[in-house]
Every structure is written in C-alpha cells, then in structure tokens.
Amino acid sequence: MTTEGDAGNLVGPVMRAGEIADAVLEAIREDNEGREVVTEAHASYIRIKVADECVLRYETVGDMLGRTVTRGDIESNMPSFAGFIRTEPDGIRFVAR
Amino acid sequence: MALLEMHEWYDLTRATNWTPAYVDEEALFPPALSDPFGIAVEQWETFDEPYKVSYRDYVETQRDKDIGAYSVKSALARADFFKKASPHWKALLALHFSPIGFAEFHSASAFARMTRFSRAPGMRNMATFGTLDEMRHGQIQMYFAYEFIKHDRVFDWAHKSSKTENWIIISLRHALDDIEHTRDAISAAIMTNFAFEQGFTNLQFIGLSADAAKAGDHTFATMLQSIQTDEARHAQIGTPLISIMIENGRKAEAQRLVDVGFWRIWKQFSALSGISMDYYTPLEFREHSLKEFMHEWVVDQFARNIKALGLDLPWYWDYFLHDIETFHHSQQIGVYIYRATEWWRPIACVSPAERDWLEEKYPGWNDTYGKCWDVVIDNIRQGRFERTVPEVPPLICNMCGLEVTGVAGTGRQVNGRRWNATDFHLDHEGRRYHFCSEPCKWVFELEPARYQGHRSIIDRVLDGTVPPGPDGFYEYMGQSFEERGVCGYDYQWIDGYDPPRAAAAE
Ligand SMILES: [Fe+2]
Ligand SMILES: [Fe+2]
C-alpha cells in the first residue's frame, strides 16, 4: 500500500486502454530515451510513468500509428495524469513541479 | 492563407484586461466576488494556463469525444445490457446517475462565475471551456440515464433528485453550495478545481470505469472516461491560483480552502464511490477496493500535488486515512436499513463470499461491521423483516448531512453492546449542533455564520417543517409510495447463509 509520496516523483499520463494508449507508450519510450518507463495496467486504463519529467510528442505518437495525431487525439484518450502538465506546441510535458 | 500557430497568437489574445471607462474597476470586479484577498491585478495577470487550448481546437475535440461516447452507446443499445443486469449493477447505475447529472450543472454555474469574475485572463479562458465541459457532463449523463427509464422509473431521479428535499440530496447540495456557489471566484476555484476535481473525480470516473469495463458495461465505462478527459484539463485551474496565492502571502488562506474543500468532498465520495466500489459492484468485477483506489488516486497522486505546490497535507490527514477504511462501511449499513428513504433499490452485498472479500481488503471487517450485518441477517432468516428497519431516525451530521456513525464492536460498551459512534457536538448561540467527525465540526467553527442557519433533515422533522403522519416524511422528500426503496434482492441474498436449504433445493 502506498503512503503519500512514496511513488517518488513518477509523472506521466493515464490513458484509456486502446490503440492510442499503446502508441503513446511506445512514443514515450522513444522520447524519454535512456530513462525507465514504468507502466501499470488496469482494466480500462493504463498508467505510464517516468521519474520527474515525461515528454510526449504528438509526432512520435503519429509515427507509431502511421497517421497524424493532434493534441485533441491525446486529450480524448487521457482521463488523468500524474504530476503537473505543460502543453507545448508539439507535445505535452509532465513535470513533478 | 496560412493560419498562425496557436502559440504565436495565444499571449496576445489572452490580454483581455483593460481599464473600464463607464464603471470603476471595483464595480466591474467586486472584491467579494472577484478577490477578497487584495492581490494586485498584475499578479493575477501572471496566471499562465498549464493546459492551453484554442476555441477552434476545443470544439473539434469535444465533438469527437461526443461522437465516440454516443456511438458506443448506440452500438450497444441493442444488446439490452440493462435488462440483463443484476440488481447489483442496477443499484450502482442508479446511485451514480441520480445525484451526479445535476451536480454537473452546479459545476457549470460555478465555472461561469469564474469566467465572469476572475481578474486573471488566463483563468477566464480555462473557465470558459470548463463551463462548456460541465454542461456536456450534465447533458450526456442525463441522456444516458434517460434510456433506462423505460425499464426502471428509478432513473427519473437523474432529473428529479436535485429538486427534492431528499436527505441525500440535501447532503450533496449543502457541500456544493458551500464550495461552488457561495464563494468568490478564486476560493470557489481552489475548492472546486483543485480539492474536488483534481482530488476526487478520478475515483468515480476512472476507478469505477475499470469495474464497469470488467462488468461488460462498455457504454458506462466509455462515458465515464470521456467525461474525465475534460476534468483532466479544466481541473488544472486551481494550481496556478495556489501558486499566486502563496507568492502573495496568502498561503494560510489557500491552505484553509484546500482543507475545507477536500474534507467536504471526501465525505460525498466516501458514500458514493465507497458503496459503489466495495458493495454494489458485483464481486467478480471488482478491480480494486475503495481503499486501494483512494491510495492510488488521492493518497499518492493528489497528495503529491498538494505538497509540490508548497502546501501541507490537511491537518486531519491521519484521521482521513482512518476514515478511508471505515466511514463508507457504516454508511452502507445505514443506506440499507433506512432503504425506504432512498429512491433506488438498495442492496446489502454481504453474502458469505462478499464478506470474505471485505475481510481481506479491510482486515477486521467481520468483527466490526459484520456483527451489525449478523443482526440484520438473523432477523431476515427469522422472517422478522420489520426489525430490519430501525424505528428511530438516525443522528445526522450538521455539516456533511450524512449519518453520525462509528466502528461497531471497538468502542465503549453501552447497554451490553459496543459502539464507538461519537457525537461531536457544539453549542452555538442557543442551539446544539451535531457532527460526525472532528473535521466536520472544525469546518463549522471556522465560519459559524455561514453554516448555522442550515437545518438538517432531522432538524426539519423536529421543528415541524416535515409534515406529521406516516407519509409526511416521504412526501416531504419527494417520494411517492412507489419511489421508496425496498431491498433490491427481496431479501433472497441471505440464501447463501443457509447451505442446507440451498442444497435441498438442488
Ligand atoms: Fe464534470
Ligand atoms: Fe469538472
């Protein structure tokens, strides 16, 4: 069982289970190279977590799916996230503060 | 002509503060509605939306979300999921849809006030989208519930509940009136967007969606998560506000808003999500217990944000951790035994197998709450159904509006029974107020003038507001005879306690 904060500073999106979630996971692995990407699957959603900062780029997600992916495509499939969010022109950055 | 990228024009179009010519600044933004903290407008103008969206982009995305959720609904409508659903799932859907639809319109109104009165242009942008989001949430849930009316009149309460004086609705309305409607734009936003939405909505709209997916109710699961994708965006309004408050010497005020808002909304979710996850969800579809979901979403994910922003965990945190494991279990007993005061068909959900699960998730459950259920079970097996319904009304908390309860079997012995229900009370200006907990009492003591005029449903019985007679109470609460809850399993759930009888029937 967790006590407050013992998940360290893991941050990142919570995605609705499905093909966008799978592509987001692959993209995050690529865009956060050299850093551990932790996943936690639940029946309807998946948590994707990276320590301190997690970068998600729309173009990389699009490469995984072979089609253009927009901010809206991510938002529609992202019911929550851990940490704080910063939307940027080409993607989303999740930060611990 | 090529369109500019959003980041190229965003800052310019956000600069929507100007010097009013026809009225003065104070008339346009009265401090009581806009900012009672006296923070300079230049400071509010530093509000930088963590989650930026353009209107064009917003409309497109929302349209796609609706297409997604409504198409799952119509594709599955023919499957007749509802007709085949168990009384467990029907009770869960009723408990979700009946109070929540209108609660979303409460939020729409609160967001509209933030849009009008905040002095931070960036916040006004986000709150505009928030207003539209919450209208969508009200409409989609009202519409999805509407489909069930032809099978079950209980779903009439998705629309009706908010206009009644039913005790559960009084409880919810008191909390929402307090944090959403009777504060300035900044306070309401910290309480609503941060403490309520960032703190708790994930529980019901993502946690429960996992149970729904397991139960095969993909329409419900999709709807819940679709709604929550809006929350993930607009719930971010609170974080820059807290930072601005702290930078301008208002940390104590921000802390208090979080502490009050968090407690008030926890009580609501404890009953709603607690009963839904640990009781109404059929055993085989339970992804996690309330306690586990609370640890995932609140104790870990949300508490980290509180601290990262520079605030402290609420002073009652240890008590809260204890409450996560207790409060909803006693509320479930109350909801079942006072079932006639609810409009749906409450169910007990304490079959032998369900008790094993509860004992595993909450060690000690059988020795505490289980003992109370043993009495109910014994009465049903003896055919003494009338004894499963208490004759006296419960003591209701003057703050959260829920039953004053405790953990059975662990406290002081009274009349040969142990029960540690403690009535935290307070004498104020000639009357006694009762509370379920120290934090509920603390909230009252912070601002007695705000809360003292409220009369709980029991106060209304005692002062004659509720008409006398056997039907007076129910009619006052908007419940015709057919709208009074009866056991959803017609007591047959106790068959599992009678192995010989079950074996003989085979
Ligand atoms: Fe909402
Ligand atoms: Fe919301």
Coordinates of C-alpha atoms and ligand atoms in Angstrom, one line a residue:
Chain A
M1 CA 0.0 0.0 0.0
T2 CA 1.2 3.5 -0.8
T3 CA 1.9 6.2 1.7
E4 CA 1.8 9.7 0.4
G5 CA 4.6 10.4 -2.0
D6 CA 6.3 7.0 -1.9
A7 CA 5.7 6.7 -5.7
G8 CA 8.6 9.2 -5.7
N9 CA 8.3 11.7 -8.4
L10 CA 6.8 9.5 -11.1
V11 CA 4.8 11.6 -13.6
G12 CA 3.0 10.9 -16.8
P13 CA -0.3 10.3 -18.5
V14 CA -3.1 7.9 -17.5
M15 CA -4.5 6.7 -20.9
R16 CA -7.8 5.0 -21.7
A17 CA -6.9 1.4 -22.8
G18 CA -6.7 1.2 -26.6
E19 CA -4.6 1.7 -29.6
I20 CA -3.8 5.4 -28.8
A21 CA -2.6 4.3 -25.3
D22 CA -0.3 1.7 -26.9
A23 CA 1.1 4.2 -29.3
V24 CA 1.6 6.8 -26.5
L25 CA 3.5 4.2 -24.5
E26 CA 5.8 3.5 -27.5
A27 CA 6.3 7.2 -28.1
I28 CA 7.1 7.9 -24.5
R29 CA 9.7 5.2 -24.6
E30 CA 11.3 6.8 -27.6
D31 CA 11.1 10.4 -26.5
N32 CA 12.4 9.7 -23.0
E33 CA 15.3 7.5 -24.1
G34 CA 17.6 6.1 -21.5
R35 CA 15.1 6.6 -18.8
E36 CA 12.9 4.0 -17.1
V37 CA 9.3 4.0 -18.2
V38 CA 7.0 2.3 -15.7
T39 CA 3.6 1.1 -16.7
E40 CA 0.7 -0.1 -14.6
A41 CA -2.3 -1.7 -16.5
H42 CA -5.8 -1.6 -15.1
A43 CA -9.0 -3.0 -16.7
S44 CA -9.9 0.2 -18.5
Y45 CA -6.8 2.4 -18.3
I46 CA -3.0 2.3 -18.2
R47 CA -0.6 4.5 -16.2
I48 CA 2.6 5.5 -17.9
K49 CA 5.2 6.9 -15.5
V50 CA 8.7 8.4 -15.8
A51 CA 10.7 9.9 -12.9
D52 CA 10.5 13.7 -12.6
E53 CA 9.7 14.5 -16.2
C54 CA 7.9 12.8 -19.0
V55 CA 7.8 14.1 -22.6
L56 CA 5.1 13.2 -25.0
R57 CA 5.4 14.4 -28.6
Y58 CA 2.4 14.2 -31.0
E59 CA 4.6 13.5 -34.0
T60 CA 6.2 10.4 -32.4
V61 CA 2.7 9.1 -31.5
G62 CA 1.7 9.7 -35.1
D63 CA 4.7 7.8 -36.3
M64 CA 3.7 4.8 -34.2
L65 CA 0.1 4.9 -35.7
G66 CA 1.1 5.9 -39.2
R67 CA -1.3 8.9 -39.2
T68 CA -1.4 12.5 -37.9
V69 CA -2.0 12.7 -34.2
T70 CA -3.2 16.0 -32.7
R71 CA -3.5 17.4 -29.2
G72 CA -7.2 16.6 -29.3
D73 CA -6.5 12.9 -30.0
I74 CA -4.3 12.7 -26.9
E75 CA -6.8 14.6 -24.8
S76 CA -9.7 12.5 -25.8
N77 CA -7.9 9.4 -24.5
M78 CA -6.2 10.9 -21.5
P79 CA -8.6 11.0 -18.5
S80 CA -5.9 11.9 -16.0
F81 CA -2.2 12.2 -15.4
A82 CA 0.2 12.2 -12.5
G83 CA 2.2 15.4 -11.8
F84 CA 1.6 18.7 -13.4
I85 CA 1.0 19.4 -17.1
R86 CA 2.6 21.8 -19.6
T87 CA 1.1 21.9 -23.0
E88 CA 3.6 22.9 -25.7
P89 CA 3.2 23.5 -29.5
D90 CA 4.4 20.0 -30.4
G91 CA 3.5 17.9 -27.4
I92 CA 2.9 17.7 -23.7
R93 CA 5.4 17.7 -20.8
F94 CA 4.5 16.2 -17.4
V95 CA 6.6 17.5 -14.5
A96 CA 6.8 16.8 -10.8
R97 CA 6.7 20.6 -10.2
Chain B
M1 CA -3.8 31.9 -46.2
A2 CA -1.8 30.0 -43.7
L3 CA -3.1 30.1 -40.2
L4 CA -0.8 31.2 -37.4
E5 CA 0.1 28.6 -34.9
M6 CA -1.6 28.8 -31.6
H7 CA 1.5 29.7 -29.7
E8 CA 2.1 32.6 -32.0
W9 CA -1.1 34.4 -31.1
Y10 CA -2.1 33.0 -27.7
D11 CA -0.5 35.5 -25.4
L12 CA -1.8 38.5 -27.4
T13 CA -5.4 37.3 -27.4
R14 CA -5.3 36.4 -23.8
A15 CA -4.6 40.0 -22.8
T16 CA -8.2 40.8 -22.1
N17 CA -7.9 43.1 -19.1
W18 CA -8.5 46.7 -19.8
T19 CA -9.3 49.9 -17.9
P20 CA -13.1 50.3 -17.7
A21 CA -14.4 53.6 -18.8
Y22 CA -18.1 53.5 -17.7
V23 CA -17.8 52.0 -14.3
D24 CA -14.9 51.7 -11.9
E25 CA -12.8 48.6 -11.5
E26 CA -14.4 47.7 -8.2
A27 CA -17.9 47.8 -9.7
L28 CA -16.7 45.6 -12.5
F29 CA -14.9 43.1 -10.2
P30 CA -16.4 43.4 -6.7
P31 CA -13.9 42.1 -4.2
A32 CA -16.5 39.9 -2.6
L33 CA -17.0 38.1 -5.9
S34 CA -13.6 38.5 -7.6
D35 CA -10.8 38.7 -5.0
P36 CA -11.3 39.2 -1.3
F37 CA -7.5 38.7 -0.8
G38 CA -6.5 42.0 -2.2
I39 CA -3.9 40.7 -4.7
A40 CA -2.8 43.2 -7.4
V41 CA -4.3 42.7 -10.8
E42 CA -0.8 42.4 -12.3
Q43 CA -0.3 39.4 -10.2
W44 CA -3.4 37.8 -11.4
E45 CA -2.3 38.5 -15.0
T46 CA 0.7 36.2 -14.4
F47 CA -1.8 33.2 -14.4
D48 CA -0.4 31.0 -17.2
E49 CA -2.7 28.2 -18.2
P50 CA -0.9 24.9 -17.7
Y51 CA -3.2 23.4 -20.3
K52 CA -3.7 25.6 -23.3
V53 CA -6.5 25.1 -25.9
S54 CA -7.9 27.3 -28.6
Y55 CA -11.6 27.6 -29.1
R56 CA -11.5 26.0 -32.6
D57 CA -9.4 23.2 -31.3
Y58 CA -11.7 22.8 -28.2
V59 CA -14.9 22.5 -30.3
E60 CA -13.3 19.9 -32.7
T61 CA -12.0 17.8 -29.8
Q62 CA -15.3 17.9 -27.9
R63 CA -17.3 17.0 -31.0
D64 CA -15.0 13.9 -31.4
K65 CA -15.4 12.9 -27.8
D66 CA -19.2 13.0 -28.0
I67 CA -19.2 11.1 -31.3
G68 CA -17.1 8.4 -29.5
A69 CA -19.2 8.1 -26.4
Y70 CA -22.6 8.3 -28.2
S71 CA -21.6 5.8 -30.9
V72 CA -20.5 3.2 -28.3
K73 CA -23.9 3.8 -26.6
S74 CA -25.9 3.3 -29.8
A75 CA -23.9 0.3 -30.9
L76 CA -24.5 -1.4 -27.6
A77 CA -28.1 -0.3 -27.1
R78 CA -29.5 -3.4 -28.9
A79 CA -27.5 -5.7 -26.6
D80 CA -30.1 -4.9 -23.8
F81 CA -27.4 -4.8 -21.2
F82 CA -29.6 -3.1 -18.7
K83 CA -32.4 -5.6 -18.8
K84 CA -30.0 -8.4 -18.1
A85 CA -28.0 -6.6 -15.5
S86 CA -28.1 -7.8 -11.9
P87 CA -29.7 -5.8 -9.0
H88 CA -26.1 -5.1 -8.0
W89 CA -25.4 -3.2 -11.2
K90 CA -28.8 -1.6 -11.4
A91 CA -28.3 -0.2 -7.9
L92 CA -24.8 1.1 -8.9
L93 CA -26.1 2.8 -12.0
A94 CA -29.0 4.4 -10.0
L95 CA -26.6 5.6 -7.4
H96 CA -24.3 7.2 -10.0
F97 CA -26.8 8.8 -12.3
S98 CA -29.4 10.1 -9.9
P99 CA -27.3 12.6 -8.0
I100 CA -24.5 13.3 -10.5
G101 CA -26.3 14.6 -13.5
F102 CA -27.4 17.8 -11.8
A103 CA -24.2 18.1 -9.8
E104 CA -22.5 18.7 -13.1
F105 CA -24.8 21.7 -13.8
H106 CA -23.8 23.0 -10.4
S107 CA -20.3 23.0 -11.6
A108 CA -21.3 24.7 -14.9
S109 CA -22.7 27.5 -12.9
A110 CA -19.6 27.8 -10.7
F111 CA -17.3 27.9 -13.8
A112 CA -19.5 30.6 -15.4
R113 CA -19.0 32.7 -12.3
M114 CA -15.2 32.2 -12.5
T115 CA -15.4 33.2 -16.2
R116 CA -17.2 36.4 -15.3
F117 CA -15.5 37.5 -12.1
S118 CA -11.9 36.3 -12.1
R119 CA -9.4 39.0 -12.7
A120 CA -6.9 36.6 -14.3
P121 CA -7.5 36.5 -18.1
G122 CA -5.9 33.1 -18.4
M123 CA -8.2 31.7 -15.8
R124 CA -11.2 33.2 -17.6
N125 CA -10.1 31.3 -20.7
M126 CA -9.9 28.0 -18.9
A127 CA -13.1 28.6 -17.0
T128 CA -15.0 29.3 -20.3
F129 CA -14.1 25.8 -21.5
G130 CA -14.9 24.4 -18.1
T131 CA -18.4 25.9 -18.2
L132 CA -19.0 24.2 -21.6
D133 CA -17.4 20.9 -20.3
E134 CA -19.7 20.8 -17.3
M135 CA -22.8 21.4 -19.5
R136 CA -21.7 18.5 -21.6
H137 CA -21.3 16.3 -18.5
G138 CA -24.8 17.2 -17.3
Q139 CA -26.4 16.6 -20.6
I140 CA -24.6 13.3 -21.5
Q141 CA -25.4 11.7 -18.1
M142 CA -29.0 12.9 -18.2
Y143 CA -29.3 11.5 -21.7
F144 CA -27.6 8.1 -20.9
A145 CA -29.8 7.7 -17.8
Y146 CA -32.9 8.6 -19.8
E147 CA -32.6 5.4 -21.9
F148 CA -33.2 3.3 -18.7
I149 CA -36.5 5.0 -17.7
K150 CA -38.5 2.7 -19.9
H151 CA -37.1 -0.2 -17.9
D152 CA -37.0 1.4 -14.5
R153 CA -38.6 4.5 -13.1
V154 CA -35.8 4.9 -10.6
F155 CA -33.9 6.8 -13.4
D156 CA -36.5 9.5 -13.3
W157 CA -34.4 10.7 -10.4
A158 CA -31.5 11.6 -12.6
H159 CA -33.5 14.7 -13.4
K160 CA -35.8 14.9 -10.4
S161 CA -33.5 14.4 -7.5
S162 CA -32.0 17.9 -7.4
K163 CA -35.4 19.5 -6.9
T164 CA -36.3 17.4 -3.9
E165 CA -35.6 17.7 -0.2
N166 CA -34.5 14.1 0.0
W167 CA -31.8 13.7 2.7
I168 CA -29.1 12.5 0.4
I169 CA -29.7 15.4 -2.0
I170 CA -29.7 17.9 0.9
S171 CA -26.3 16.5 1.9
L172 CA -24.9 16.9 -1.6
R173 CA -26.4 20.3 -2.2
H174 CA -25.0 21.6 1.1
A175 CA -21.5 20.6 0.1
L176 CA -21.8 22.0 -3.4
D177 CA -23.5 25.2 -2.3
D178 CA -20.7 25.7 0.2
I179 CA -17.7 25.3 -2.1
E180 CA -19.1 26.2 -5.5
H181 CA -21.8 28.8 -5.2
T182 CA -21.2 30.9 -2.1
R183 CA -17.6 32.0 -2.5
D184 CA -15.6 34.4 -4.6
A185 CA -14.2 33.1 -7.9
I186 CA -10.8 32.4 -6.6
S187 CA -11.9 30.5 -3.5
A188 CA -14.5 28.5 -5.4
A189 CA -11.9 27.6 -8.0
I190 CA -9.3 26.4 -5.4
M191 CA -12.0 24.3 -3.7
T192 CA -13.7 23.1 -6.8
N193 CA -11.0 22.6 -9.4
F194 CA -8.2 21.6 -7.0
A195 CA -9.7 19.9 -4.0
F196 CA -12.8 18.4 -5.6
E197 CA -11.9 17.8 -9.2
Q198 CA -8.2 17.1 -9.1
G199 CA -8.6 15.4 -5.7
F200 CA -11.6 13.1 -6.1
T201 CA -13.3 12.9 -9.5
N202 CA -10.7 10.3 -10.8
L203 CA -12.1 7.9 -8.3
Q204 CA -15.6 7.7 -9.7
F205 CA -14.8 8.5 -13.3
I206 CA -11.7 6.3 -13.9
G207 CA -11.6 3.9 -11.0
L208 CA -15.2 2.9 -11.4
S209 CA -14.7 2.7 -15.2
A210 CA -12.4 -0.2 -14.6
D211 CA -15.1 -2.0 -12.7
A212 CA -17.6 -1.1 -15.5
A213 CA -15.3 -2.5 -18.2
K214 CA -14.9 -5.7 -16.3
A215 CA -18.7 -5.9 -15.9
G216 CA -19.1 -5.5 -19.7
D217 CA -20.8 -2.2 -19.4
H218 CA -18.8 -0.5 -22.1
T219 CA -21.3 2.3 -22.6
F220 CA -20.9 3.3 -19.0
A221 CA -17.1 2.8 -18.9
T222 CA -16.6 4.9 -22.1
M223 CA -18.9 7.7 -20.9
L224 CA -17.1 7.9 -17.5
Q225 CA -13.7 8.2 -19.1
S226 CA -14.9 10.6 -21.8
I227 CA -16.1 12.9 -19.1
Q228 CA -12.9 12.7 -17.2
T229 CA -10.8 13.8 -20.2
D230 CA -12.5 17.2 -19.7
E231 CA -11.8 17.2 -16.0
A232 CA -8.1 16.4 -16.6
R233 CA -7.9 19.7 -18.4
H234 CA -10.1 22.1 -16.5
A235 CA -9.2 20.8 -13.1
Q236 CA -5.8 22.5 -13.7
I237 CA -7.2 25.9 -13.0
G238 CA -6.5 25.5 -9.3
T239 CA -2.8 25.0 -9.5
P240 CA -1.6 28.4 -10.8
L241 CA -4.1 30.1 -8.4
I242 CA -2.5 28.4 -5.4
S243 CA 0.9 29.5 -6.6
I244 CA -0.2 33.1 -7.0
M245 CA -1.8 33.0 -3.5
I246 CA 1.4 31.7 -1.9
E247 CA 3.6 34.1 -3.8
N248 CA 1.5 36.9 -2.5
G249 CA 1.5 36.0 1.2
R250 CA -1.8 34.1 1.2
K251 CA -0.6 30.6 1.8
A252 CA -2.7 30.2 5.0
E253 CA -5.9 31.2 3.2
A254 CA -5.1 28.8 0.3
Q255 CA -4.4 26.0 2.7
R256 CA -7.6 26.5 4.5
L257 CA -9.6 26.5 1.2
V258 CA -8.0 23.2 0.3
D259 CA -8.5 21.7 3.8
V260 CA -12.2 22.6 3.9
G261 CA -12.9 21.7 0.2
F262 CA -11.1 18.4 0.4
W263 CA -13.0 17.3 3.6
R264 CA -16.4 18.4 2.3
I265 CA -16.0 16.5 -0.9
W266 CA -14.3 13.4 0.6
K267 CA -17.5 12.8 2.6
Q268 CA -19.6 12.8 -0.6
F269 CA -17.2 10.4 -2.4
S270 CA -16.8 8.2 0.6
A271 CA -20.5 7.4 0.4
L272 CA -20.9 7.5 -3.4
S273 CA -17.7 5.7 -4.6
G274 CA -17.3 3.7 -1.4
I275 CA -20.7 2.0 -1.6
S276 CA -20.3 1.6 -5.4
M277 CA -16.9 0.0 -5.4
D278 CA -17.0 -2.1 -2.2
Y279 CA -20.6 -3.2 -2.3
Y280 CA -22.6 -2.5 -5.4
T281 CA -20.0 -3.7 -7.9
P282 CA -20.5 -7.5 -8.3
L283 CA -17.7 -9.3 -6.6
E284 CA -16.3 -10.9 -9.8
F285 CA -15.9 -7.4 -11.5
R286 CA -14.2 -5.5 -8.7
E287 CA -10.8 -4.2 -9.9
H288 CA -9.8 -2.7 -6.5
S289 CA -11.3 -1.7 -3.2
L290 CA -12.2 1.9 -2.4
K291 CA -9.2 1.9 -0.1
E292 CA -6.9 0.8 -2.9
F293 CA -8.3 3.3 -5.4
M294 CA -8.1 6.0 -2.7
H295 CA -4.4 5.2 -2.3
E296 CA -3.7 5.2 -6.0
W297 CA -5.6 8.4 -6.9
V298 CA -5.7 10.5 -3.7
V299 CA -3.1 9.5 -1.2
D300 CA -0.4 9.1 -3.8
Q301 CA -1.3 11.1 -6.9
F302 CA -3.1 14.0 -5.4
A303 CA -1.3 14.4 -2.1
R304 CA 2.0 14.7 -4.0
N305 CA 0.5 17.7 -5.9
I306 CA -0.6 19.4 -2.6
K307 CA 3.0 19.2 -1.3
A308 CA 4.7 20.0 -4.6
L309 CA 2.7 23.3 -4.7
G310 CA 4.1 24.3 -1.4
L311 CA 1.1 23.5 0.8
D312 CA 0.8 21.0 3.6
L313 CA -1.3 17.9 3.8
P314 CA -4.6 18.8 5.6
W315 CA -4.2 18.8 9.4
Y316 CA -6.7 15.9 9.7
W317 CA -4.7 13.6 7.4
D318 CA -4.3 10.7 9.9
Y319 CA -7.9 10.8 10.7
F320 CA -8.7 10.9 7.0
L321 CA -6.6 7.7 6.4
H322 CA -8.6 6.0 9.1
D323 CA -11.8 7.3 7.6
I324 CA -10.9 5.7 4.2
E325 CA -11.2 2.3 5.8
T326 CA -14.3 2.9 7.9
F327 CA -16.8 5.6 7.1
H328 CA -18.4 4.1 4.0
H329 CA -18.9 0.7 5.7
S330 CA -21.1 2.2 8.3
Q331 CA -22.8 4.4 5.7
Q332 CA -23.6 1.3 3.7
I333 CA -25.4 -0.2 6.7
G334 CA -27.4 3.0 7.1
V335 CA -28.3 3.2 3.5
Y336 CA -29.6 -0.4 3.5
I337 CA -31.6 -0.3 6.7
Y338 CA -33.1 3.1 6.0
R339 CA -33.8 2.0 2.4
A340 CA -37.3 3.4 2.3
T341 CA -35.8 6.9 2.5
E342 CA -33.9 6.3 -0.8
W343 CA -35.4 6.2 -4.3
W344 CA -33.5 3.3 -5.7
R345 CA -33.5 -0.3 -4.5
P346 CA -30.6 -0.6 -2.1
I347 CA -28.8 -3.9 -1.7
A348 CA -26.8 -5.4 1.2
C349 CA -24.0 -7.0 -0.7
V350 CA -22.7 -9.0 2.3
S351 CA -23.2 -12.6 1.1
P352 CA -20.6 -15.0 2.6
A353 CA -18.3 -14.6 -0.4
E354 CA -18.6 -10.8 -0.4
R355 CA -17.8 -10.8 3.4
D356 CA -14.6 -12.8 2.6
W357 CA -13.6 -10.1 0.2
L358 CA -14.3 -7.3 2.6
E359 CA -12.4 -9.1 5.4
E360 CA -9.4 -9.5 3.0
K361 CA -9.5 -5.9 1.9
Y362 CA -10.4 -4.5 5.4
P363 CA -9.0 -6.8 8.0
G364 CA -11.3 -6.9 11.0
W365 CA -14.5 -6.2 9.0
N366 CA -16.2 -9.3 10.2
D367 CA -15.6 -8.4 13.8
T368 CA -17.0 -4.9 13.4
Y369 CA -19.4 -4.2 10.6
G370 CA -20.0 -7.9 10.1
K371 CA -21.5 -8.0 13.6
C372 CA -24.1 -5.5 12.6
W373 CA -25.0 -7.4 9.5
D374 CA -25.3 -10.6 11.5
V375 CA -28.2 -9.0 13.4
V376 CA -29.9 -7.9 10.1
I377 CA -29.3 -11.4 8.6
D378 CA -30.7 -13.1 11.7
N379 CA -33.9 -11.0 11.6
I380 CA -34.4 -11.8 7.9
R381 CA -33.9 -15.5 8.4
Q382 CA -36.5 -15.4 11.2
G383 CA -38.9 -13.6 8.9
R384 CA -38.8 -10.5 11.1
F385 CA -38.5 -8.1 8.2
E386 CA -39.9 -5.2 10.2
R387 CA -37.0 -5.5 12.6
T388 CA -34.5 -4.8 9.8
V389 CA -35.8 -1.3 9.7
P390 CA -35.0 1.0 12.7
E391 CA -37.8 2.8 14.3
V392 CA -35.8 5.8 15.3
P393 CA -34.4 8.2 12.8
P394 CA -30.6 8.5 12.7
L395 CA -28.5 11.3 14.0
I396 CA -27.5 13.4 11.0
C397 CA -24.3 15.5 10.9
N398 CA -25.0 19.2 10.7
M399 CA -22.1 19.6 8.2
C400 CA -21.9 16.7 5.8
G401 CA -25.6 15.7 6.2
L402 CA -24.7 12.0 6.5
E403 CA -25.3 9.7 9.4
V404 CA -23.3 10.0 12.5
T405 CA -21.6 6.6 12.8
G406 CA -18.7 4.8 14.3
V407 CA -16.9 1.5 14.1
A408 CA -19.0 -1.3 15.7
G409 CA -17.5 -3.6 18.2
T410 CA -14.5 -1.5 19.1
G411 CA -15.7 1.2 21.4
R412 CA -17.3 1.8 24.8
Q413 CA -19.9 -0.7 25.9
V414 CA -23.4 0.7 26.1
N415 CA -26.3 -1.5 27.1
G416 CA -24.2 -4.6 26.5
R417 CA -23.1 -3.5 23.1
R418 CA -20.0 -1.9 21.8
W419 CA -20.3 1.1 19.5
N420 CA -17.9 3.9 19.3
A421 CA -20.1 6.4 17.4
T422 CA -19.1 9.7 18.8
D423 CA -21.3 12.7 18.5
F424 CA -19.0 15.7 18.1
H425 CA -21.3 18.5 19.2
L426 CA -21.1 22.2 19.6
D427 CA -23.3 24.6 21.4
H428 CA -23.6 27.8 19.5
E429 CA -26.0 30.7 20.0
G430 CA -28.5 28.8 21.9
R431 CA -28.6 25.6 19.9
R432 CA -26.7 22.3 19.8
Y433 CA -25.2 21.2 16.5
H434 CA -24.2 17.6 16.0
F435 CA -21.3 16.5 13.8
C436 CA -20.0 13.1 12.6
S437 CA -16.3 14.0 13.0
E438 CA -13.8 16.5 14.3
P439 CA -13.1 17.9 10.8
C440 CA -16.9 18.5 10.1
K441 CA -17.1 20.3 13.4
W442 CA -13.9 22.3 12.6
V443 CA -15.4 23.5 9.3
F444 CA -18.4 24.8 11.2
E445 CA -16.3 26.6 13.8
L446 CA -14.3 28.4 11.1
E447 CA -17.4 30.2 10.0
P448 CA -20.5 29.6 12.1
A449 CA -22.4 32.4 10.4
R450 CA -22.1 30.6 7.1
Y451 CA -23.5 27.3 8.4
Q452 CA -25.7 27.9 11.4
G453 CA -28.9 28.6 9.5
H454 CA -28.9 25.2 7.8
R455 CA -31.3 22.7 9.2
S456 CA -30.7 19.0 8.7
I457 CA -33.5 16.7 7.7
I458 CA -33.8 15.7 11.3
D459 CA -34.0 19.3 12.4
R460 CA -36.8 19.7 10.0
V461 CA -38.7 16.8 11.4
L462 CA -38.3 18.2 15.0
D463 CA -39.3 21.7 14.1
G464 CA -42.4 20.7 12.2
T465 CA -41.2 21.6 8.7
V466 CA -41.8 18.0 7.7
P467 CA -45.5 17.2 7.9
P468 CA -46.5 14.6 10.5
G469 CA -48.1 11.3 9.7
P470 CA -46.7 8.1 8.2
D471 CA -46.4 9.5 4.7
G472 CA -45.4 13.1 5.6
F473 CA -41.7 12.4 5.8
Y474 CA -41.6 10.6 2.4
E475 CA -43.8 13.1 0.7
Y476 CA -41.6 15.9 2.0
M477 CA -38.6 14.1 0.4
G478 CA -40.5 13.8 -2.9
Q479 CA -41.0 10.1 -2.6
S480 CA -44.4 8.7 -3.6
F481 CA -45.1 5.2 -2.3
E482 CA -43.5 3.6 -5.4
E483 CA -40.4 5.7 -5.0
R484 CA -39.5 4.4 -1.6
G485 CA -36.6 1.9 -1.7
V486 CA -37.1 -1.7 -1.0
C487 CA -34.4 -4.4 -0.8
G488 CA -33.1 -5.0 -4.3
Y489 CA -33.0 -8.7 -3.8
D490 CA -36.2 -9.0 -1.9
Y491 CA -34.2 -10.5 1.0
Q492 CA -33.1 -13.5 -1.1
W493 CA -29.4 -12.5 -0.7
I494 CA -29.4 -14.3 2.7
D495 CA -29.9 -17.7 1.0
G496 CA -26.1 -18.1 0.9
Y497 CA -26.2 -18.3 4.7
D498 CA -28.3 -21.3 4.6
P499 CA -26.3 -24.1 2.9
P500 CA -28.6 -26.9 3.9
R501 CA -31.6 -25.1 2.3
A502 CA -29.7 -24.3 -0.8
A503 CA -28.5 -27.9 -1.1
A504 CA -32.0 -29.3 -0.6
A505 CA -33.3 -27.1 -3.4
E506 CA -30.9 -28.6 -5.9
Ligands
FE1 FE -17.9 17.4 -14.5
FE2 FE -15.3 19.3 -13.6

